[in-house]
């Protein structure tokens, strides 16, 4: 199963900024214009999924040259010539959907002297649907395909419309927003597996807690004193074994393993004795029925139960095993019927193996 190459694509993990000591932005995502527009929102009733979503400014009636982009670092370098699918959901009260798109760079957009608005888009969505008035309550899916050059390190989302004409009222302070949620980038080649540095890149981006005046000072310094960081050399790939433990192998609504699950886990534990294993990730998932907090707790409990059992059966192994709990945030299919909900209630085990190239 391919991994999303963008960190925190659902914006559910909130950054606690170092200046205000409160959630003020999504982890790993920063707006290219920090001083005027808000770009992080918390409202489960409004979000496409989960409780949080983000936004970028498409148009500023008081400053026609002002628009913002959402920037993040890609977890793994893209392979030259390979194709990738980028998808996300957008929502707005304004007919400004045409030419929403993406742009890539080998350097951080925040520190570039030339505005990101002047960079040519890598792929854009040609909207042929929306006319005034638009439905402000609906999320629309944008899906783009992109062939990599091999130099992509950062991605930015925004509007690449050259000229914008809008007559309706702005959302706030003269600004017209495009709201964004559930951003994903996946390789189209199923043999392209996660890189070994993905977790460390994500952790590094999560440690970036400056969002206000400190970020301004840093941007100002690097724009005056540009620093080019070479990409780390690629030495190996990761191959991945994926195992799925369905809901029926747990006691109903519980993190307690049923007896039928033990032989399944025993067979997985045997694989953990193989040489060349780099790490193991155990991810818990639920359906969307019930309270968000309860689903998060259940998915975390089930992942930890599996971890404890595998630790017991594979004592002495030195590779790290990590749990992640996603609740209902990463469904395999729709939760609209019982069959779909049953598929979504699961624990996934990823065994990453080192593979030189």
Short mmCIF file of N, CA and C in Angstrom, two decimals, residues 30 82 117 147 152 213 226 258 269 328:
data_model
loop_
_atom_site.label_atom_id
_atom_site.label_comp_id
_atom_site.label_asym_id
_atom_site.label_seq_id
_atom_site.Cartn_x
_atom_site.Cartn_y
_atom_site.Cartn_z
N UNK A 30 2.81 25.78 5.83
CA UNK A 30 2.96 27.20 6.13
C UNK A 30 2.43 27.99 4.94
N UNK A 82 8.89 9.22 -13.21
CA UNK A 82 7.74 8.53 -12.61
C UNK A 82 6.55 9.47 -12.49
N UNK A 117 4.15 33.36 -6.82
CA UNK A 117 3.15 33.65 -7.85
C UNK A 117 3.75 33.69 -9.25
N UNK A 147 4.31 14.24 -13.81
CA UNK A 147 5.50 13.45 -14.10
C UNK A 147 6.72 14.17 -13.54
N UNK A 152 12.23 17.65 -7.13
CA UNK A 152 11.16 18.17 -6.29
C UNK A 152 11.45 17.92 -4.81
N UNK A 213 6.47 36.48 14.03
CA UNK A 213 7.60 37.39 13.87
C UNK A 213 8.93 36.64 13.74
N UNK A 226 21.00 33.80 0.89
CA UNK A 226 20.45 32.51 0.45
C UNK A 226 21.39 31.36 0.76
N UNK A 258 -8.91 -11.24 20.11
CA UNK A 258 -9.63 -12.50 20.17
C UNK A 258 -8.67 -13.66 19.93
N UNK A 269 5.00 -12.34 13.63
CA UNK A 269 6.15 -12.24 14.53
C UNK A 269 7.34 -13.03 13.99
N UNK A 328 -10.93 7.36 12.43
CA UNK A 328 -11.67 7.18 11.16
C UNK A 328 -11.10 8.04 10.04
#
